[in-house]
mmCIF file of C-alpha atoms in Angstrom:
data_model
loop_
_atom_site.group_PDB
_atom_site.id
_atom_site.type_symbol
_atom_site.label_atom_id
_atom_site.label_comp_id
_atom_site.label_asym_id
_atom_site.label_seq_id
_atom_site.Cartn_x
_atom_site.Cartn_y
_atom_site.Cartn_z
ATOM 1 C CA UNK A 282 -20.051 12.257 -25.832
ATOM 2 C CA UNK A 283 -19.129 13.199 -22.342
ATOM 3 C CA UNK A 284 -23.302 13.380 -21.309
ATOM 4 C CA UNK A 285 -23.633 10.220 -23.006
ATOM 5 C CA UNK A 286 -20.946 8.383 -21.054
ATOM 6 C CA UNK A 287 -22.384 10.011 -17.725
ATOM 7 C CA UNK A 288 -25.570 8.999 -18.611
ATOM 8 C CA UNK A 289 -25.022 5.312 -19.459
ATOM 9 C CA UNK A 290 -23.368 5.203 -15.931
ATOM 10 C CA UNK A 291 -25.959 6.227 -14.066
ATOM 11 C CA UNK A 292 -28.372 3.541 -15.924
ATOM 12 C CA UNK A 293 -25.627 1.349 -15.477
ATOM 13 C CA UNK A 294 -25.548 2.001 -11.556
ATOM 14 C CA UNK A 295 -29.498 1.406 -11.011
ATOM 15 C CA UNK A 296 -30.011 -0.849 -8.358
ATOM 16 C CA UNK A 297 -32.638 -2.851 -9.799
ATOM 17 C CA UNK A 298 -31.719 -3.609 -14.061
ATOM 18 C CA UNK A 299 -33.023 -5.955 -16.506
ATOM 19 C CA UNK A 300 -30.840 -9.116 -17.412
ATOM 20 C CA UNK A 301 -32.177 -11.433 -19.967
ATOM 21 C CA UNK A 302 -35.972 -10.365 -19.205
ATOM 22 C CA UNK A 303 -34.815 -11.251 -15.195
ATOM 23 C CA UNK A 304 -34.551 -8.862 -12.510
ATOM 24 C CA UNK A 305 -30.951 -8.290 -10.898
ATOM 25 C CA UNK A 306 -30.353 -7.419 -7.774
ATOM 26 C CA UNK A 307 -27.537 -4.708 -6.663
ATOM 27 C CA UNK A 308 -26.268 -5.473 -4.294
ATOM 28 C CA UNK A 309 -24.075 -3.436 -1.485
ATOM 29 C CA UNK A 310 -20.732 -5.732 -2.437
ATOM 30 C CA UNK A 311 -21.335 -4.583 -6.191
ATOM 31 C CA UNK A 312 -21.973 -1.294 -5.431
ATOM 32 C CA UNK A 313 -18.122 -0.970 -3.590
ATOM 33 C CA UNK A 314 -16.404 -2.764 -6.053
ATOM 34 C CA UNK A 315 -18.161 -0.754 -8.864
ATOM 35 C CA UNK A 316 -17.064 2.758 -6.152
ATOM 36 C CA UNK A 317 -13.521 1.485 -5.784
ATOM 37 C CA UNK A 318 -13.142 0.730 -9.409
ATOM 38 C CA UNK A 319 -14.179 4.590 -10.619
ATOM 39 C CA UNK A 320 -11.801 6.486 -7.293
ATOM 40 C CA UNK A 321 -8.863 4.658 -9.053
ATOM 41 C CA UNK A 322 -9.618 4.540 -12.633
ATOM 42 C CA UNK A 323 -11.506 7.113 -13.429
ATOM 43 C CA UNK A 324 -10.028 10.020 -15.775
ATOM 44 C CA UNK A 325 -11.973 13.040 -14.850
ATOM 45 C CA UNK A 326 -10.493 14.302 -11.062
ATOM 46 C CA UNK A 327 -13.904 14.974 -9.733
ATOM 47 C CA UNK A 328 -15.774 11.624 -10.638
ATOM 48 C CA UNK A 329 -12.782 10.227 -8.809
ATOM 49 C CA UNK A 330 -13.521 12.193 -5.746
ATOM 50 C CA UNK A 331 -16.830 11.917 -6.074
ATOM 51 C CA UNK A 332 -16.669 8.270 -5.680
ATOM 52 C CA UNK A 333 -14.206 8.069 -2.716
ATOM 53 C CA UNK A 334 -16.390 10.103 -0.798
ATOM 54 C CA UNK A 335 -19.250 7.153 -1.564
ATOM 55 C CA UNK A 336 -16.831 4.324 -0.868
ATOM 56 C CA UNK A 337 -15.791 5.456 3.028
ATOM 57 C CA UNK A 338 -19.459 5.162 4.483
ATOM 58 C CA UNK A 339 -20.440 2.625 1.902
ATOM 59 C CA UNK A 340 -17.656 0.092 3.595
ATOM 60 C CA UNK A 341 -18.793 0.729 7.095
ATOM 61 C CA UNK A 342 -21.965 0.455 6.284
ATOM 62 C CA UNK A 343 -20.658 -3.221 4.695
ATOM 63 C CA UNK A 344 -18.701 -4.482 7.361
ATOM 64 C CA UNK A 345 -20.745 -3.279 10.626
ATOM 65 C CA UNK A 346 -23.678 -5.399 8.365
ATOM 66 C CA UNK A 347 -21.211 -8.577 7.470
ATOM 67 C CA UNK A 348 -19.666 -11.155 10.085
ATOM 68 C CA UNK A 349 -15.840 -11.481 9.954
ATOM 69 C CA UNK A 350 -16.326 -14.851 9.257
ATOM 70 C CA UNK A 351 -19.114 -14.475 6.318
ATOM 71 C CA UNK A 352 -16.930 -11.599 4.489
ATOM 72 C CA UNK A 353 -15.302 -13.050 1.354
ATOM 73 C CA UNK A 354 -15.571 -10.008 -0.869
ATOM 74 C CA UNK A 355 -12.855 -9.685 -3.097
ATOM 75 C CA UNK A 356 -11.766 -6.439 -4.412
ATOM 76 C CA UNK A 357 -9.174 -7.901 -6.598
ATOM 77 C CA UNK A 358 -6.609 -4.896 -5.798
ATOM 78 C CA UNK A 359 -8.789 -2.464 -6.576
ATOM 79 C CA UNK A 360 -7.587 -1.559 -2.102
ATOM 80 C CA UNK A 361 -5.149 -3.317 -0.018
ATOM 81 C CA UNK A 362 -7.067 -5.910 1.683
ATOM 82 C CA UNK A 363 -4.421 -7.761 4.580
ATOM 83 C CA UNK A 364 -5.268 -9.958 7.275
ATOM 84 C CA UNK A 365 -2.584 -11.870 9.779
ATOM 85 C CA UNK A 366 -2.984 -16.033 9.906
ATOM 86 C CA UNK A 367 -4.858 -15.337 13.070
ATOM 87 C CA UNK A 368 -7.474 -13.465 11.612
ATOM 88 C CA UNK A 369 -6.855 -11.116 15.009
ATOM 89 C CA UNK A 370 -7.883 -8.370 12.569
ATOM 90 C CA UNK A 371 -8.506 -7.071 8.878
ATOM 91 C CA UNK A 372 -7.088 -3.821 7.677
ATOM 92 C CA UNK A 373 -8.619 -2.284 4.649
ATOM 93 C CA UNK A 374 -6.548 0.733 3.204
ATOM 94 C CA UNK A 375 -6.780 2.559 -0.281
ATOM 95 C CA UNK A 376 -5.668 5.743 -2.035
ATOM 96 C CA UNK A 377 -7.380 8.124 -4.873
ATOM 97 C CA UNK A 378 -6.141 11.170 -6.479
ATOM 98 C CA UNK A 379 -8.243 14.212 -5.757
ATOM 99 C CA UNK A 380 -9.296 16.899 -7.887
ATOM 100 C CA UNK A 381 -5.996 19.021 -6.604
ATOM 101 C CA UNK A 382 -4.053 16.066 -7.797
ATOM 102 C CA UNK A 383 -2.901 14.907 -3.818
ATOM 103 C CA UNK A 384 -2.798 11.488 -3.344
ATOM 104 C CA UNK A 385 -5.199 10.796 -0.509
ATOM 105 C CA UNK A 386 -5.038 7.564 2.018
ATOM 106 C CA UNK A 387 -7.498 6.076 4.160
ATOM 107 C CA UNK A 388 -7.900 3.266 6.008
ATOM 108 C CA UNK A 389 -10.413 1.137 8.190
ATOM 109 C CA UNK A 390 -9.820 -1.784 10.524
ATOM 110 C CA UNK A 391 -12.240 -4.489 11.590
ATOM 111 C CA UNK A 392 -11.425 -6.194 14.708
ATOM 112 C CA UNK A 393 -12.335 -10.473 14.973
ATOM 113 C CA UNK A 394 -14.818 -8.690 17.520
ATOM 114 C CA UNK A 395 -16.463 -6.889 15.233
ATOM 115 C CA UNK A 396 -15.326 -3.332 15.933
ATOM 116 C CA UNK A 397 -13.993 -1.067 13.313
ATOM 117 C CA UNK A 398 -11.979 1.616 13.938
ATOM 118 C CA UNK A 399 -10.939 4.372 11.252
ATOM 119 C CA UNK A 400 -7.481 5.471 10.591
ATOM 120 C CA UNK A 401 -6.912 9.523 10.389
ATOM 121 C CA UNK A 402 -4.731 10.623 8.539
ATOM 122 C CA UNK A 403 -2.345 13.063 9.580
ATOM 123 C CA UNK A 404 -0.233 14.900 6.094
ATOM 124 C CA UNK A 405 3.336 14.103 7.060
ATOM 125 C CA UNK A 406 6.726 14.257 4.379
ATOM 126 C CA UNK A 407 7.458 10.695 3.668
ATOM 127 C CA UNK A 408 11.223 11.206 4.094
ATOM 128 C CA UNK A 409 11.151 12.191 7.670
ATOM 129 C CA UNK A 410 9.002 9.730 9.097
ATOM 130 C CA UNK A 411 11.637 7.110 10.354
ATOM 131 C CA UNK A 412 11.848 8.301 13.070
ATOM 132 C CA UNK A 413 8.208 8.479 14.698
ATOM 133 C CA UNK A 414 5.764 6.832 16.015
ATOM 134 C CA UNK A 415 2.378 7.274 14.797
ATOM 135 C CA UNK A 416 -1.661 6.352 16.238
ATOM 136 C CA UNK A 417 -4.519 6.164 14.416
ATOM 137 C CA UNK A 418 -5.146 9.468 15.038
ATOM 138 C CA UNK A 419 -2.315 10.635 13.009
ATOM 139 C CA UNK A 420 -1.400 7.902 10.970
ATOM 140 C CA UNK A 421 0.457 9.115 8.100
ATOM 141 C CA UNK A 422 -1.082 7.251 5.051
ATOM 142 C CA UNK A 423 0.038 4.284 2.915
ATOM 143 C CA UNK A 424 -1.542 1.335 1.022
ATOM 144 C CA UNK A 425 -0.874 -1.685 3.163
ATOM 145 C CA UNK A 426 -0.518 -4.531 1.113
ATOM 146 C CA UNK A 427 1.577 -7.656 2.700
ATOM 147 C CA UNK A 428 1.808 -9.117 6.278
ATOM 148 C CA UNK A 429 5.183 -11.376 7.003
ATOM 149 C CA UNK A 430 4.075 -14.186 8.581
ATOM 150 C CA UNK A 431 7.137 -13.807 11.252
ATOM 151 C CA UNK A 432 6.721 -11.833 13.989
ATOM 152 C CA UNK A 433 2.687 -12.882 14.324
ATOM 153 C CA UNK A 434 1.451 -14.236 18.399
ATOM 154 C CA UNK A 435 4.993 -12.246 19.419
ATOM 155 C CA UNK A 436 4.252 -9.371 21.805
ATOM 156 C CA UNK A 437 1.006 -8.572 19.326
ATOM 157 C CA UNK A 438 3.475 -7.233 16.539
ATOM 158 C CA UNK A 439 2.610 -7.385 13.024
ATOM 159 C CA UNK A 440 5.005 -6.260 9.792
ATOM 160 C CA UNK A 441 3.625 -4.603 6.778
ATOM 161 C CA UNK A 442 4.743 -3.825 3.739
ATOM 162 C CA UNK A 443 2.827 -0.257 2.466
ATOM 163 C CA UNK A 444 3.010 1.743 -0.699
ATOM 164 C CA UNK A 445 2.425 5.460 -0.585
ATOM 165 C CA UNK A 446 3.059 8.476 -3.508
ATOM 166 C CA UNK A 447 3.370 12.139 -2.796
ATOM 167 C CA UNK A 448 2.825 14.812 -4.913
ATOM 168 C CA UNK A 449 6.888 15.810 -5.609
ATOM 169 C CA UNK A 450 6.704 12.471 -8.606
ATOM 170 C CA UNK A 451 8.433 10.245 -5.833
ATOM 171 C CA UNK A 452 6.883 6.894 -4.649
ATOM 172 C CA UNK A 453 8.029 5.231 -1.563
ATOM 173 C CA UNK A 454 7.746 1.138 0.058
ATOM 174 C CA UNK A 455 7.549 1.458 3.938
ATOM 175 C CA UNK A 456 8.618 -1.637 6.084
ATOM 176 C CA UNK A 457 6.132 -0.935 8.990
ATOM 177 C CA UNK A 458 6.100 -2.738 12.202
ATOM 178 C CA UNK A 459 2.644 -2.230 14.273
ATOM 179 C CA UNK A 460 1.781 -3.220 17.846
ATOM 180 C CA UNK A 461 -1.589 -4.160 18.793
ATOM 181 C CA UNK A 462 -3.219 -3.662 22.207
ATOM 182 C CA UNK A 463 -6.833 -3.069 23.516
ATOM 183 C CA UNK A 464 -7.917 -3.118 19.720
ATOM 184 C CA UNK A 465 -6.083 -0.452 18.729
ATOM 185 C CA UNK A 466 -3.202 0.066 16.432
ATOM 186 C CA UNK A 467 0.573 2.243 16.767
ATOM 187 C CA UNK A 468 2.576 2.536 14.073
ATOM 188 C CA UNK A 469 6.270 2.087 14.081
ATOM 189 C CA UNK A 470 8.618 0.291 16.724
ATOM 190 C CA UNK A 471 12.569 1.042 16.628
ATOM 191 C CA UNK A 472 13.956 -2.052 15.448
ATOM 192 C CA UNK A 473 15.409 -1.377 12.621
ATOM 193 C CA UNK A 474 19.033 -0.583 12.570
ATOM 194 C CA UNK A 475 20.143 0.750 9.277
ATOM 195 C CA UNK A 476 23.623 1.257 8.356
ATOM 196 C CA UNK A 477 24.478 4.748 7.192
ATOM 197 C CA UNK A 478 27.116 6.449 4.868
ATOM 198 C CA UNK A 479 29.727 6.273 7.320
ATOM 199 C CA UNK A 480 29.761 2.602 8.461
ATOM 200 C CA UNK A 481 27.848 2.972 11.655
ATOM 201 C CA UNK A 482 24.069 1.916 12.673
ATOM 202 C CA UNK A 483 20.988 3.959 12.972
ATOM 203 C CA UNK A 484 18.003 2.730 15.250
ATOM 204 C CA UNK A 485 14.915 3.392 12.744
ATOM 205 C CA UNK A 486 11.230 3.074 14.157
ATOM 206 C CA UNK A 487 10.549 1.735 10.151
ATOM 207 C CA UNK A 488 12.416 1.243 6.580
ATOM 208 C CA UNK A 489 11.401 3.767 4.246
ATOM 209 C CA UNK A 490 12.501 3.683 0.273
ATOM 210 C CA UNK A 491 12.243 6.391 -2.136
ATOM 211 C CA UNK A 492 12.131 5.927 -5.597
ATOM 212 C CA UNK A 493 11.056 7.845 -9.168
ATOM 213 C CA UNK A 494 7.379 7.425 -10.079
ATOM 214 C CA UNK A 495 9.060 6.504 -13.325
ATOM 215 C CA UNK A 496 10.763 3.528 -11.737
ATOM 216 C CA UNK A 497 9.466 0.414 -9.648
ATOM 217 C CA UNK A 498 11.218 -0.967 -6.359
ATOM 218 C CA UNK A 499 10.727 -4.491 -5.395
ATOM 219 C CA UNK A 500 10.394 -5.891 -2.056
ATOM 220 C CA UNK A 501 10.169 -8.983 -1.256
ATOM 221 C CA UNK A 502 10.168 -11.425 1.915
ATOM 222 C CA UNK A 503 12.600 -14.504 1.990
ATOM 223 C CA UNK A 504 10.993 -16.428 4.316
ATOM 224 C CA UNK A 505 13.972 -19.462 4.023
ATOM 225 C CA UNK A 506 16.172 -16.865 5.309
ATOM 226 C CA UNK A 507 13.952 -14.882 7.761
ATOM 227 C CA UNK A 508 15.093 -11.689 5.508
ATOM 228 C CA UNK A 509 13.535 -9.198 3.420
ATOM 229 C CA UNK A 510 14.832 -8.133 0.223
ATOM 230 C CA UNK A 511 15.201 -4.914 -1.848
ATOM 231 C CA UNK A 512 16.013 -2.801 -4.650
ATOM 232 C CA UNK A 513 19.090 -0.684 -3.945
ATOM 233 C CA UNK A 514 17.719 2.963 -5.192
ATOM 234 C CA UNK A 515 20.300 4.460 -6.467
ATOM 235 C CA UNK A 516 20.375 8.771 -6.943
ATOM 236 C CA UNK A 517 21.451 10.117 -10.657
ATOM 237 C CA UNK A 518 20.823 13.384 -12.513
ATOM 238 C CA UNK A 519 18.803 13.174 -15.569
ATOM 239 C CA UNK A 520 20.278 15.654 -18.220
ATOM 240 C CA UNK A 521 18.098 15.152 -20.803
ATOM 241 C CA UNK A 522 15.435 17.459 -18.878
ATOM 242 C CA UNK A 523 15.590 21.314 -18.933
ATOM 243 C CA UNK A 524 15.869 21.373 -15.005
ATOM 244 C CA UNK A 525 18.494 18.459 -14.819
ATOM 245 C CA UNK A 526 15.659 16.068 -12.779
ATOM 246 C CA UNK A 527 16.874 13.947 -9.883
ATOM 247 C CA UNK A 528 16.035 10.147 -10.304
ATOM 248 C CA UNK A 529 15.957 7.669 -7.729
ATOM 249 C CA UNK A 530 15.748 4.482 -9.790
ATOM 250 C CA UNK A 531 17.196 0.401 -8.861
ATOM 251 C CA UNK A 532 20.601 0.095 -9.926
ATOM 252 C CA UNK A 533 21.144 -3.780 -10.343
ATOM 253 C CA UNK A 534 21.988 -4.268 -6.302
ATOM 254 C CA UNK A 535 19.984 -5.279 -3.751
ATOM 255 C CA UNK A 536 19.687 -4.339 0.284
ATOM 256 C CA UNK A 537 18.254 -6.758 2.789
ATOM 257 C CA UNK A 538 16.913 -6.394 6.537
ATOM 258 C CA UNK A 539 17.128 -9.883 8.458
ATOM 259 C CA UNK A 540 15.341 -10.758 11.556
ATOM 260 C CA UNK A 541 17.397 -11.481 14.402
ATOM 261 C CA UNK A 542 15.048 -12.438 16.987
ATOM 262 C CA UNK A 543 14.873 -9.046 18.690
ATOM 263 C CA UNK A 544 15.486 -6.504 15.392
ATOM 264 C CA UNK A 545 15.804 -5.758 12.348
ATOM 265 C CA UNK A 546 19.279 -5.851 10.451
ATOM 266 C CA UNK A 547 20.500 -4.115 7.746
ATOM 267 C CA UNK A 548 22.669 -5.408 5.302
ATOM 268 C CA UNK A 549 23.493 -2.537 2.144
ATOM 269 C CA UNK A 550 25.000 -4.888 -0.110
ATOM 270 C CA UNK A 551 22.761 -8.354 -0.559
ATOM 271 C CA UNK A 552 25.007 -11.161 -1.678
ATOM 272 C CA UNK A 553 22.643 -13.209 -3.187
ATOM 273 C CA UNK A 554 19.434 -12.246 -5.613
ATOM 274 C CA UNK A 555 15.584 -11.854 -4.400
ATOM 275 C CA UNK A 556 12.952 -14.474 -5.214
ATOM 276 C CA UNK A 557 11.970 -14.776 -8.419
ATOM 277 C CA UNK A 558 13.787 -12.082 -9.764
ATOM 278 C CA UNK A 559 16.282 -11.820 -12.900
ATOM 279 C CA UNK A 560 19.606 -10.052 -12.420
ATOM 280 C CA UNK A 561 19.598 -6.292 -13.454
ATOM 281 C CA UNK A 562 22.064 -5.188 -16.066
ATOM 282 C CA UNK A 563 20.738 -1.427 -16.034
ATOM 283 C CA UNK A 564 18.922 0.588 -13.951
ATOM 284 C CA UNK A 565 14.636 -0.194 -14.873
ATOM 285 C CA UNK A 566 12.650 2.665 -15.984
ATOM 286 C CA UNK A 567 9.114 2.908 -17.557
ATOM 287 C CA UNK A 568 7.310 -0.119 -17.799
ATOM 288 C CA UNK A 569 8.879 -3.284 -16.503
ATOM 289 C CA UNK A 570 5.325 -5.244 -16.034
ATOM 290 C CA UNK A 571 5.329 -4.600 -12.715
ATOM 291 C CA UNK A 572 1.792 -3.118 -10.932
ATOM 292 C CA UNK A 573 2.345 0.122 -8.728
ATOM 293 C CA UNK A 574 3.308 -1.667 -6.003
ATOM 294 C CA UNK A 575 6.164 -3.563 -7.947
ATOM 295 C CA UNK A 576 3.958 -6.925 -8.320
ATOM 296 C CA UNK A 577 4.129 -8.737 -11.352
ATOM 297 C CA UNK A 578 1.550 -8.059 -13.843
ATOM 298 C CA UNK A 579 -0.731 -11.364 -14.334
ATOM 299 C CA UNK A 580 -1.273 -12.129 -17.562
ATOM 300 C CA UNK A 581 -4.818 -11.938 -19.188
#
């Protein structure tokens, strides 16, 4: 069954096939979409691999080919496609699990020039990168998948929200802040003070929030208020598993990080609820129709 399935792929990936006694064209678009489809979905580790390493140069090859303006290909989610209201730039970024089981990130930016630079990644812990700032020589990996729309035309700074998993069963949302200059990107800014433990203030060069892979964390952007809004993780000790697993899952409360004009503040203990979201009575596990990025599921 397995050499049948691998052979009615490749048929199915010709470039020139038969459609209702018509000839059909395929095309470089379909061949990335069909590439991005099997590095996320596909079951067996190497095919996965195997098509990441056909996506990279496959893009490139796309976008140094494709005006800005004439590129409306649509990868419906399959990577993180963003782009700020001034269309200054367009930053493509994706992950895949390799045949080791790592998640691996990459990422490409085309400029409104035309120029494309690469992101490379640099392995870092996700829990001790607060405090850094990173290039795009040593960027260390995420899924970028929302630009606010505050902070654009000021100073060349851009916000992101990113998505990234590690191999330890955590996931983690990063509240990014970029500057742009001469075409090129750096990662993180401190302007995010974060209150700690003890009542004080911590200046953060980004927002970073842990959570189980068997939870979800939502944030959102409140753009009435000028604040972004969060799940609260909270830290408990499942019993029910021979080595007593540590969970970070949402409790029910919410965190925020308001703009100021000059920062970022942190507020532990939102008063109000996010956008469009329902009031938690217990802490969400499993499957709460949410997509791995915490997005709601559309339904089909």
């Amino acid at each position: 069954m397995k050499y049948l399935s691998t052979v009615l792929i490749v048929a199915f990936f010709s470039k020139l096939s038969s459609v209702n006694g018509q000839t059909a064209i395929w095309t470089k678009a379909d061949s990335l979409l069909f590439y991005s489809d099997a590095m996320l979905t596909c079951t067996v580790p190497k095919f996965r691999e195997a098509a990441a390493e056909k996506f990279k140069p496959l893009l490139l090859e796309y976008l140094n080919a494709v005006k800005p303006s004439d590129d409306n290909l649509n990868f419906e989610n399959r990577i993180a496609v963003i782009q700020p209201s001034n269309q200054a730039f367009t930053l493509y970024s994706w992950q895949y699990q390799s045949q080791e089981n790592e998640w691996k990130y990459e990422a490409v930016i085309r400029w409104s020039s035309g120029r494309i630079n690469e992101l490379t990644r640099e392995i870092r812990d996700y829990n001790r990168i607060r405090m850094e700032v990173f290039g795009e020589s040593n960027w260390y990996g995420a899924m970028y998948y929302f630009i606010l729309p505050i902070l654009e035309n000021t100073k060349n700074e851009y916000t992101l929200f990113g998505f990234a998993q590690d191999q330890q069963d955590y996931k983690y949302k990063i509240i990014e802040t970029i500057t742009v200059e001469d075409e090129k990107l750096t990662f993180g800014k401190p302007i995010y003070r974060i209150s700690d433990d003890q009542g004080g203030t911590d200046k953060f060069f980004r927002q970073v929030i842990p959570y189980s892979k068997e939870s979800n964390c939502v944030v959102e952007f409140n753009e009435a208020e000028n604040e972004i809004q969060y799940d609260h993780i909270a830290t408990i000790t499942d019993n029910f598993t021979p080595a007593n697993k540590i969970l970070k899952i949402p409790d029910g409360s919410y965190e925020s990080l308001s703009w100021t004009g000059t920062y970022w503040k942190h507020d532990p203990h939102l008063k109000i609820e996010p956008l469009n979201q329902a009031p938690r009575t217990k802490p969400v596990l499993g499957n709460d129709n949410k997509d791995i990025l915490g997005r709601d599921l559309k339904k089909k």
